XYZ file of C-alpha atoms in Angstrom:
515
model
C 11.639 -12.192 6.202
C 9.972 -14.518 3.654
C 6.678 -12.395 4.230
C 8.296 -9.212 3.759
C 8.913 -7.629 0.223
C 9.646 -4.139 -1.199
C 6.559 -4.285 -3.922
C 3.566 -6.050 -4.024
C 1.848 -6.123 -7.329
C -1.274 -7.191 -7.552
C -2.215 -8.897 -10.930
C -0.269 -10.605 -12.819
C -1.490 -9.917 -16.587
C 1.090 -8.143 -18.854
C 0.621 -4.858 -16.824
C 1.700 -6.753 -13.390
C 4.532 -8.714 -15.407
C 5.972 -6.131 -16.762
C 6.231 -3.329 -13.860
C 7.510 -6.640 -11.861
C 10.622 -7.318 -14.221
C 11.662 -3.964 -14.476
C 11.661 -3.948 -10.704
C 13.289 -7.677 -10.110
C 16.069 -6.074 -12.136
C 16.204 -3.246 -9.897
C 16.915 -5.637 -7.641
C 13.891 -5.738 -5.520
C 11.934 -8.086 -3.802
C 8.794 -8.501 -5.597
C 5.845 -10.593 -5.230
C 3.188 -10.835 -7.546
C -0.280 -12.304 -6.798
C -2.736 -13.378 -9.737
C -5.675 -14.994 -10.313
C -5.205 -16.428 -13.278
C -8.351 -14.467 -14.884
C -6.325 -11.894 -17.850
C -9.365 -10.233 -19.628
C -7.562 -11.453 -23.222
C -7.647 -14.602 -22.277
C -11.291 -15.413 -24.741
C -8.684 -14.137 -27.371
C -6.259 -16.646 -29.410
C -3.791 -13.857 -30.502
C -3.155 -10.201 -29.649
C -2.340 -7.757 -32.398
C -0.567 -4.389 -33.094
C 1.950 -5.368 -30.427
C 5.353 -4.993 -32.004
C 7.133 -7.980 -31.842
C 4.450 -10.077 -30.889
C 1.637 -9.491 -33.974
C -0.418 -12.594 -33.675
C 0.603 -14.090 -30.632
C -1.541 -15.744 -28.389
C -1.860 -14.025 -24.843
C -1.701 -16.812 -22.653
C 1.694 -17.526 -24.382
C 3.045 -14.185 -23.661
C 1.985 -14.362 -20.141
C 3.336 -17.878 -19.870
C 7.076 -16.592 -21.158
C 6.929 -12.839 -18.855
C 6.199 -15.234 -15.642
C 9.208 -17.416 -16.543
C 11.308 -14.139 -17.326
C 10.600 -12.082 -14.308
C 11.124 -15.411 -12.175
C 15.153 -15.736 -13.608
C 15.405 -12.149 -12.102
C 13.615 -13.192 -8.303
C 10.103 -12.282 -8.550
C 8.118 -14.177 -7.023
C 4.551 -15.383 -8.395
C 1.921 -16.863 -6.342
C -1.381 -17.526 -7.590
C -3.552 -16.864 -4.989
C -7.192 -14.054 -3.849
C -6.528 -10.954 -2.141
C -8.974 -10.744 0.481
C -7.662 -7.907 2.234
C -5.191 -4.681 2.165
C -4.465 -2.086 4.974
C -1.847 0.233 5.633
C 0.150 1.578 8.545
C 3.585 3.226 7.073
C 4.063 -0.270 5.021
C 1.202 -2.430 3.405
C -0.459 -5.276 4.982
C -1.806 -7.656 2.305
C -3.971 -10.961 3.044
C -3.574 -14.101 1.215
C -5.119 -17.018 1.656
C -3.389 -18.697 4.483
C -0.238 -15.932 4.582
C -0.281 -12.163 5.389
C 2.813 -10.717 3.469
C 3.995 -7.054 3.921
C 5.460 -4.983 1.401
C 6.554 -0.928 1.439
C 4.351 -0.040 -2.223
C 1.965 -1.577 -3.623
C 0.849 -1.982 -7.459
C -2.409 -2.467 -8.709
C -2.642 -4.117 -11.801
C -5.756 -5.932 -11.596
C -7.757 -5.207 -14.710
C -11.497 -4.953 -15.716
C -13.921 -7.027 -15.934
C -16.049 -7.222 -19.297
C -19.780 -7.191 -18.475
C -21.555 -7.789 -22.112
C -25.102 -6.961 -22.692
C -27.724 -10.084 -22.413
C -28.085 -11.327 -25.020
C -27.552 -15.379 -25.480
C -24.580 -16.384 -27.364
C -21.960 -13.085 -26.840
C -20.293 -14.443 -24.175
C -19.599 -17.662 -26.057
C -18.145 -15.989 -29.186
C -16.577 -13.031 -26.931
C -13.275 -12.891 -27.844
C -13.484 -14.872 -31.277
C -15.940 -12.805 -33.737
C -17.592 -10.856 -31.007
C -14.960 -8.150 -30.322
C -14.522 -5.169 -28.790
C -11.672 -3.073 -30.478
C -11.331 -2.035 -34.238
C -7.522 -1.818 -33.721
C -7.380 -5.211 -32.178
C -9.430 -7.044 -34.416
C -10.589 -4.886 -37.779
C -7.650 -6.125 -40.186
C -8.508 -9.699 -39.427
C -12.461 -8.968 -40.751
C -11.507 -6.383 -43.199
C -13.675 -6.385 -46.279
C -16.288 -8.482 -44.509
C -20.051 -8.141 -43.024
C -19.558 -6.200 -40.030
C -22.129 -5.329 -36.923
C -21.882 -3.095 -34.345
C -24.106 -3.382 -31.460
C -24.656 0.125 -29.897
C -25.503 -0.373 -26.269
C -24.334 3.339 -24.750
C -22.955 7.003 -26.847
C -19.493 5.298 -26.725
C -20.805 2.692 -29.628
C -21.682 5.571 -32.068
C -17.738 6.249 -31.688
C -16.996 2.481 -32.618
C -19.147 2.185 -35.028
C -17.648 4.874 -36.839
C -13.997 3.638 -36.650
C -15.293 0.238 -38.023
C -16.224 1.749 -41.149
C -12.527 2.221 -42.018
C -11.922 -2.014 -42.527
C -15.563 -2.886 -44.288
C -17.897 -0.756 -46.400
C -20.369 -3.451 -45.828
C -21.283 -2.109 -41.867
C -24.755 -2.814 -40.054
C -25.085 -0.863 -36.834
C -27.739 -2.403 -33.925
C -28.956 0.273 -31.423
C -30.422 -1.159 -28.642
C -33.649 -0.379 -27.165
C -33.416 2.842 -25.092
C -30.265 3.967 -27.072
C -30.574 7.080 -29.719
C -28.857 7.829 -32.889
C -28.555 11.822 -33.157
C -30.192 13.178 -36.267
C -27.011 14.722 -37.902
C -25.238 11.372 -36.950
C -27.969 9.488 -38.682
C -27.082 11.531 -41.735
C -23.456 11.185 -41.394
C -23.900 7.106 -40.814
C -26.234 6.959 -44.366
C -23.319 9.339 -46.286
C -20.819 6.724 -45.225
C -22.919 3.732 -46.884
C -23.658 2.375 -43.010
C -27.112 0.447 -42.137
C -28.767 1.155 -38.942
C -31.432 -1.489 -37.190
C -33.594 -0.447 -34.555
C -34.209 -3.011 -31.599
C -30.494 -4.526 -30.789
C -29.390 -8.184 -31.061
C -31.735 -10.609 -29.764
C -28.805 -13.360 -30.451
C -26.404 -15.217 -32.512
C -26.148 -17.466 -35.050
C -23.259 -19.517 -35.901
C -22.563 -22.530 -37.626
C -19.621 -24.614 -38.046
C -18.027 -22.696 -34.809
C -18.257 -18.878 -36.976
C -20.503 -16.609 -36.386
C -22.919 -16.739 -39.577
C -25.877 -13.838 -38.910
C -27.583 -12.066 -35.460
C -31.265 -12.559 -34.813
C -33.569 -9.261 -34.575
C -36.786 -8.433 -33.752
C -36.852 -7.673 -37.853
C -35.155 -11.136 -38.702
C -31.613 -13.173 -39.147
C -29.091 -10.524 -40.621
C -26.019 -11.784 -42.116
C -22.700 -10.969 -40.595
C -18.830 -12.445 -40.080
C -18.013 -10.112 -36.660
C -19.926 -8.271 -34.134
C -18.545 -5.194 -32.632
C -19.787 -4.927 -28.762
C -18.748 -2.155 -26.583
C -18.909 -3.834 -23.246
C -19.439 -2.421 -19.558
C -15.678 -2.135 -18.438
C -15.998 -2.142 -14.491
C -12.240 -1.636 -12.929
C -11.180 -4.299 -10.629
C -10.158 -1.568 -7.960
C -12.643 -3.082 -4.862
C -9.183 -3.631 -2.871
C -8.464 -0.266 -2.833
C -12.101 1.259 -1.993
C -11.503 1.956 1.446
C -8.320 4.632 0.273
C -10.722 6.758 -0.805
C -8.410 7.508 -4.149
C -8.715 10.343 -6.761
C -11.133 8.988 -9.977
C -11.014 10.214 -13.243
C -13.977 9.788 -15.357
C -14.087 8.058 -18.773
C -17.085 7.674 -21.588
C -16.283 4.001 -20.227
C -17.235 4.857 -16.652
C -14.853 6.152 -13.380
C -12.152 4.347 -13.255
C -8.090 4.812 -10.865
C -6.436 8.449 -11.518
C -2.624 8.142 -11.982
C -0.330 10.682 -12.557
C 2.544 10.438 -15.824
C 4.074 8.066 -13.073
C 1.453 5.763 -12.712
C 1.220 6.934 -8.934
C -2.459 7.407 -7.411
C -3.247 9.904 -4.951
C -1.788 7.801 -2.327
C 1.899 8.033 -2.056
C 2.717 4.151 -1.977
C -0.525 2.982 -4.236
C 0.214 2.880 -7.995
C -1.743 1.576 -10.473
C -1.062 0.385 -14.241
C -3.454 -1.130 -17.039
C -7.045 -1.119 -17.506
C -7.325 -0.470 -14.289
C -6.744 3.015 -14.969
C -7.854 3.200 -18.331
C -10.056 0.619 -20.480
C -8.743 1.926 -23.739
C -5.265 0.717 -22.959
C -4.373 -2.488 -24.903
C -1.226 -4.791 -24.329
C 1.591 -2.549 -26.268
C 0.453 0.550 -24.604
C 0.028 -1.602 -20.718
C 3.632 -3.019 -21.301
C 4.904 0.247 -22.292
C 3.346 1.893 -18.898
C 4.117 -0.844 -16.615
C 8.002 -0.144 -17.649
C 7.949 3.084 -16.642
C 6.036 2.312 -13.007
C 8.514 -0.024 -12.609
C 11.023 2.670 -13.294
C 9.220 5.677 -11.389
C 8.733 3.222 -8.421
C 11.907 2.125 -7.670
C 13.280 5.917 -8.075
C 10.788 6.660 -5.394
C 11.990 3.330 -3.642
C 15.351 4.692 -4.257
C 14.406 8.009 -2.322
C 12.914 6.659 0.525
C 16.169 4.586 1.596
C 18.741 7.353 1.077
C 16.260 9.043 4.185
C 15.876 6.392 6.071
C 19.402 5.866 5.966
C 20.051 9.500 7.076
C 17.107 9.411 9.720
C 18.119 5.630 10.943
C 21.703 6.228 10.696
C 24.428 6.737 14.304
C 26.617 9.034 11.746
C 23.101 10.950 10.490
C 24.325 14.836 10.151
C 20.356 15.592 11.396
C 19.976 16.991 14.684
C 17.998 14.667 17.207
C 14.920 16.938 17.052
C 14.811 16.886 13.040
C 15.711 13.222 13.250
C 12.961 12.247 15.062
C 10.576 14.326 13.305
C 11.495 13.230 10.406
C 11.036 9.579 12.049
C 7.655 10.046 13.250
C 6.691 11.594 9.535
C 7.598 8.128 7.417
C 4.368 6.944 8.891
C 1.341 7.452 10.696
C 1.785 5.397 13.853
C 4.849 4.593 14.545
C 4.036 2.436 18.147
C 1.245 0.523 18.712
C -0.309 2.652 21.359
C 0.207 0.135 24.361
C 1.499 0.701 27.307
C 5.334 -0.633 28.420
C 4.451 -4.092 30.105
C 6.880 -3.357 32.747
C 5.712 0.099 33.694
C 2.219 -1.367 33.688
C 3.504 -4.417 36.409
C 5.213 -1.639 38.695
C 2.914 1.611 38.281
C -0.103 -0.751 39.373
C 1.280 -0.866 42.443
C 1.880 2.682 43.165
C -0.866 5.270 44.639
C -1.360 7.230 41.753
C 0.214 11.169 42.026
C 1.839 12.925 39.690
C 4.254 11.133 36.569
C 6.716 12.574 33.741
C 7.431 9.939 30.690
C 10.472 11.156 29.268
C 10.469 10.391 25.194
C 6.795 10.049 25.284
C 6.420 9.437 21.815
C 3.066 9.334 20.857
C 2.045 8.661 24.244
C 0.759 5.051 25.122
C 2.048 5.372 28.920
C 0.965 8.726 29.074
C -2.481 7.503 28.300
C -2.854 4.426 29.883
C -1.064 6.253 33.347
C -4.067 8.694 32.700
C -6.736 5.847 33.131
C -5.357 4.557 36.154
C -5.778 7.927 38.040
C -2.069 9.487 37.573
C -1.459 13.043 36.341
C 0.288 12.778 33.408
C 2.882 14.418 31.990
C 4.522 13.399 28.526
C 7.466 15.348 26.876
C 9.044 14.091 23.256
C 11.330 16.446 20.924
C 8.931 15.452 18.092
C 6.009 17.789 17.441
C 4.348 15.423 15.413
C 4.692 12.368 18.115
C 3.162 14.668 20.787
C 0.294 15.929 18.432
C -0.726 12.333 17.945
C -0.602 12.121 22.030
C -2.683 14.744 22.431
C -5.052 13.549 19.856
C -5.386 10.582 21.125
C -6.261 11.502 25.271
C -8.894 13.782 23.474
C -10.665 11.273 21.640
C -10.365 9.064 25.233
C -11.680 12.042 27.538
C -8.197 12.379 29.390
C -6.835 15.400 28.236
C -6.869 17.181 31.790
C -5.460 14.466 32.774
C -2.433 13.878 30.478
C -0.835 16.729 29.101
C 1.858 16.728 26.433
C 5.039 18.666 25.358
C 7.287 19.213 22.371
C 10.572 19.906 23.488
C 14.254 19.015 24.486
C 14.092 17.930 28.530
C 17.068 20.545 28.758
C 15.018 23.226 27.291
C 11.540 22.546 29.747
C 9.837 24.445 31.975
C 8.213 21.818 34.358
C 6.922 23.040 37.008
C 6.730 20.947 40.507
C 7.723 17.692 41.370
C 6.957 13.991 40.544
C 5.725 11.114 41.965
C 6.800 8.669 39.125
C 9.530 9.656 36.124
C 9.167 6.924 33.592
C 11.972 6.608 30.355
C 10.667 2.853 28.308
C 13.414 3.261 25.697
C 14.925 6.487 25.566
C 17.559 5.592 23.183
C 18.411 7.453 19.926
C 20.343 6.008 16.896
C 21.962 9.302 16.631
C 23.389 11.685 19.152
C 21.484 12.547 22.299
C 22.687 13.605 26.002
C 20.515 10.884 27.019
C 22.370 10.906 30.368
C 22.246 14.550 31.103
C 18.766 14.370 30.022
C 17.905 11.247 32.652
C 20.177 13.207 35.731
C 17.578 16.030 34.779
C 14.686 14.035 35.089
C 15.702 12.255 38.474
C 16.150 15.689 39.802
C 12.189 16.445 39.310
C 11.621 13.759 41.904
C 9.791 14.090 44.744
C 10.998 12.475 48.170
C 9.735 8.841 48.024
C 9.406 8.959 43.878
C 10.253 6.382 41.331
C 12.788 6.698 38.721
C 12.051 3.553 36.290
C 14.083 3.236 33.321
C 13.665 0.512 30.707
C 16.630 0.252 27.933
C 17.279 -2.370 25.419
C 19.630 -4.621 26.493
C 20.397 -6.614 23.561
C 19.242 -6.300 20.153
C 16.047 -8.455 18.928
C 16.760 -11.528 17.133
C 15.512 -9.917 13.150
C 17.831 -7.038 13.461
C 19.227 -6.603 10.048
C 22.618 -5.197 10.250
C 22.508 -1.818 9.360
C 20.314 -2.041 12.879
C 23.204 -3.728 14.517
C 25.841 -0.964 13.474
C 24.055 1.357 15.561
C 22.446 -0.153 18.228
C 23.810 0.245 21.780
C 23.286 -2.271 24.471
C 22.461 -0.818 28.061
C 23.514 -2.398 30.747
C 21.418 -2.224 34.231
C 24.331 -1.363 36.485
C 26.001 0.347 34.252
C 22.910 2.644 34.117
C 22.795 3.052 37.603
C 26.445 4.384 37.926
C 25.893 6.484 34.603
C 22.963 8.601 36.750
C 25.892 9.970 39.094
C 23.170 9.547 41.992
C 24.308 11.066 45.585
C 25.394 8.490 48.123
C 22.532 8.251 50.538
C 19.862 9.737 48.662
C 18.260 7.065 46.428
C 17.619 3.351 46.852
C 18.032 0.470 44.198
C 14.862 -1.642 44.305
C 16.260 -3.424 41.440
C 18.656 -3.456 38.635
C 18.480 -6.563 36.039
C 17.851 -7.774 33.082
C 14.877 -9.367 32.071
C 13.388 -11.441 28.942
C 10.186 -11.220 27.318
C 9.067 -12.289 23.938
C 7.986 -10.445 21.369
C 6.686 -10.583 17.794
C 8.994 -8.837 14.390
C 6.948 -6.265 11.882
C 6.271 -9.513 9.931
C 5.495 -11.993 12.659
C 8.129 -13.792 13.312
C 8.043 -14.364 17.474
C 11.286 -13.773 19.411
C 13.169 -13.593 22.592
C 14.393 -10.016 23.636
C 16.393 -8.498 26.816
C 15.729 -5.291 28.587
C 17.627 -3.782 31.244
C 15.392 -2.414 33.794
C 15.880 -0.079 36.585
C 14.040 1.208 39.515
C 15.343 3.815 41.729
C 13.293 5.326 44.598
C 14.370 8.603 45.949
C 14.724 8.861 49.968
């Protein structure tokens, strides 16, 4: 179970911190995987954060990991190379593969500055990005803004209110409107044609920026970077956008879910505009809005999983077959595969189809097929899937009750690989039935979970009902003289849990053959 959690969050900056604490406390298992890359981290000290005016980020982040640890979080700093999903998330790490029921995204941006030399070096320090974050800190002084795209006409105007003494850059193949022209010269506000062509600093500050007209004196230089989201993970989702000035970035709803029902998202991710106050102040309520949705999801399980559920077997199982959308793995049962391959293929019934594995794979080996489940939605995804195979007039599927169908004819083969139900279910009266529909010389084969697997949590075990072989014999009430027992025993196999953990398990198997 160490590779199995509740939440995964991905990222680990203030956004991934704080949607993880709120959940630790929920008491859930979290893990949160980071790179170690926050995008403040060219900053020495974050501002308008209550609380925290003038602290340095990497402090912050160093004193959320140590808090949502004390509450059983779990950090690893480690790449993502990989996330699926099959009902539950599949995430790969480097050297682990770690499971989780949601997943967070809290990854970020990444700041791609225009080209010219020295930015990068002074990104963070007196190149900046964000009035709010940095303005009081250069009020009064020689300000520049640098307008690379229409979203820099917008900064450059919110500059104005900490300096009167403001010098606006417009690169090559950027416009300034006339009437904003007119509006920038009202407010006292310079405007160079031609961009930056670099930086000047002295004595680690910068001192001026070099133009195509000359050095021009400044103390801080406004830059309105390229914000691309760091949502790559997440591509093949195919989730809703919504589209910013900044670019197209995650759309969340007042939640923080995306279109996805188990993908949320917090941050920059979502929004570029969002700075630490506002990204803490989100990430609470994910954290919040995630576990309530958590919260949802196990009272129905535990009414769809429970022996005492109040759901009748055919809503049960519907409801089963709707938490995901494959429930088995589309194989066929190893034992009916080592006995049917030694049959002349005729006619077969698999009671409890489920999706229908045997169905299909009795289908390829020349049987006609018949598969019956109570679940609409298990024997939609059977049908769907002899279609896409070429079999479907040669397995056929049917949603209903055994004591409610109309099967015509008789079998050469009734199959039942599990037929066992957590809540109440005539599962004799339904396997009587189903011997009946034998022809003379037909197999009855019947494979039952003997013994519960070895990862079984014990809500499982409160349930679960071991079948004994001979027991199931004498529980078919079969007429003295009409069938033979070609066996009736128990046998081992192993087996892998949902999270990879290999394991011994018992079925009790049973082949009849009718005289």
């Amino acid at each position: 179970m160490d590779n199995t959690y509740d939440v995964i969050i991905i990222g680990g900056g203030v956004g991934g911190l704080a949607t993880g604490l709120t959940l630790a406390r929920a008491r859930r298992r979290v893990l949160i995987v980071d790179l170690g890359l926050p995008r403040n981290r060219f900053a020495y000290h974050m501002h308008s954060f209550l609380g925290q005016e003038g602290t340095n980020p990497l402090d912050l982040l160093r004193k959320g990991r140590d808090e949502v640890r004390v509450f059983g979080a779990e950090i690893v700093d480690a790449e993502v190379s990989g996330v699926s999903y099959d009902g539950g998330f599949t995430v790969e790490l480097q050297g682990r593969t770690v499971t989780a029921r949601a997943l967070v995204l809290a990854t970020g941006v990444t700041d791609e500055l225009p080209d010219v030399p020295g930015l990068r070096e002074r990104w963070g320090i007196d190149v900046i990005h964000c009035p709010y974050c940095h303005g009081y800190e250069f009020g009064g002084q020689r300000l520049g803004v640098l307008i690379t795209s229409p979203m820099g006409l917008h900064v450059a105007k919110l500059v104005r209110q900490w300096s009167d003494d403001v010098t606006l850059f417009v690169a090559d193949g950027q416009e300034i409107p006339a009437d904003e022209q007119v509006a920038f010269a009202a407010r006292g506000m310079k405007v160079v044609k031609g961009g930056v062509q670099g930086v000047v600093v002295v004595d680690d500050a910068l001192t001026a920026v070099r133009t195509a007209e000359g050095e021009v004196p400044l103390d801080a230089l406004f830059v309105t970077p390229a914000s691309r989201p760091n949502d790559e993970l997440v591509q093949g989702f195919d989730l809703e956008r919504t589209e910013y000035p900044m670019g197209s970035f995650l759309k969340v709803d007042a939640m923080g879910k995306t279109s996805h029902p188990w993908i949320w998202a917090v941050g920059n991710v979502t929004n570029p505009g969002m700075n630490v106050a506002m990204t803490v102040g989100a990430a609470a309520s994910v954290g919040g809005m995630l576990n309530a949705a958590l919260v949802e999801q196990d009272f129905t399980q535990a009414l769809t999983h429970s022996h005492h559920s109040p759901l009748p077997p055919a809503e049960y199982w519907e409801a089963r077959y709707g938490e995901r959308d494959q429930v088995w793995s589309g194989k066929v049962n190893a034992v009916l595969a080592g006995i049917a391959s030694d049959l002349e293929p005729g006619r077969a019934l698999d009671l409890g189809c489920g999706e229908g594995g045997d169905v299909i794979w009795l289908a390829e080996q020349g049987w006609k097929a018949v598969g019956i489940d109570i679940s609409p939605t298990a024997t939609s995804r059977g049908e769907a899937a002899a279609k896409e195979r070429g079999l479907d007039d040669r397995a056929t599927f049917f949603a209903q009750d055994l004591a409610d169908a109309d099967l015509d004819g008789k079998f050469d083969l009734v199959t039942a690989s599990f037929f066992q139900s957590p809540v109440e279910l005539d599962r004799a009266a339904a396997l009587r039935r189903a011997a009946a529909l034998l022809r003379p010389g037909g197999h009855l084969l019947i494979t039952a979970h003997a013994a519960p697997p070895p990862w079984a949590n014990p809500e499982h075990l409160k349930t679960f009902r071991p079948i004994d072989p001979h027991d199931e014999v004498a529980m078919l009430q079969l007429e003295p003289g009409e069938w033979e027992t070609v066996f009736a025993e128990i046998r081992t196999r192993t087996a892998t849990s949902p999270d990879g953990v290999p394991g011994e398990l018992e079925d009790s198997v049973v082949l009849l053959r009718r005289l």
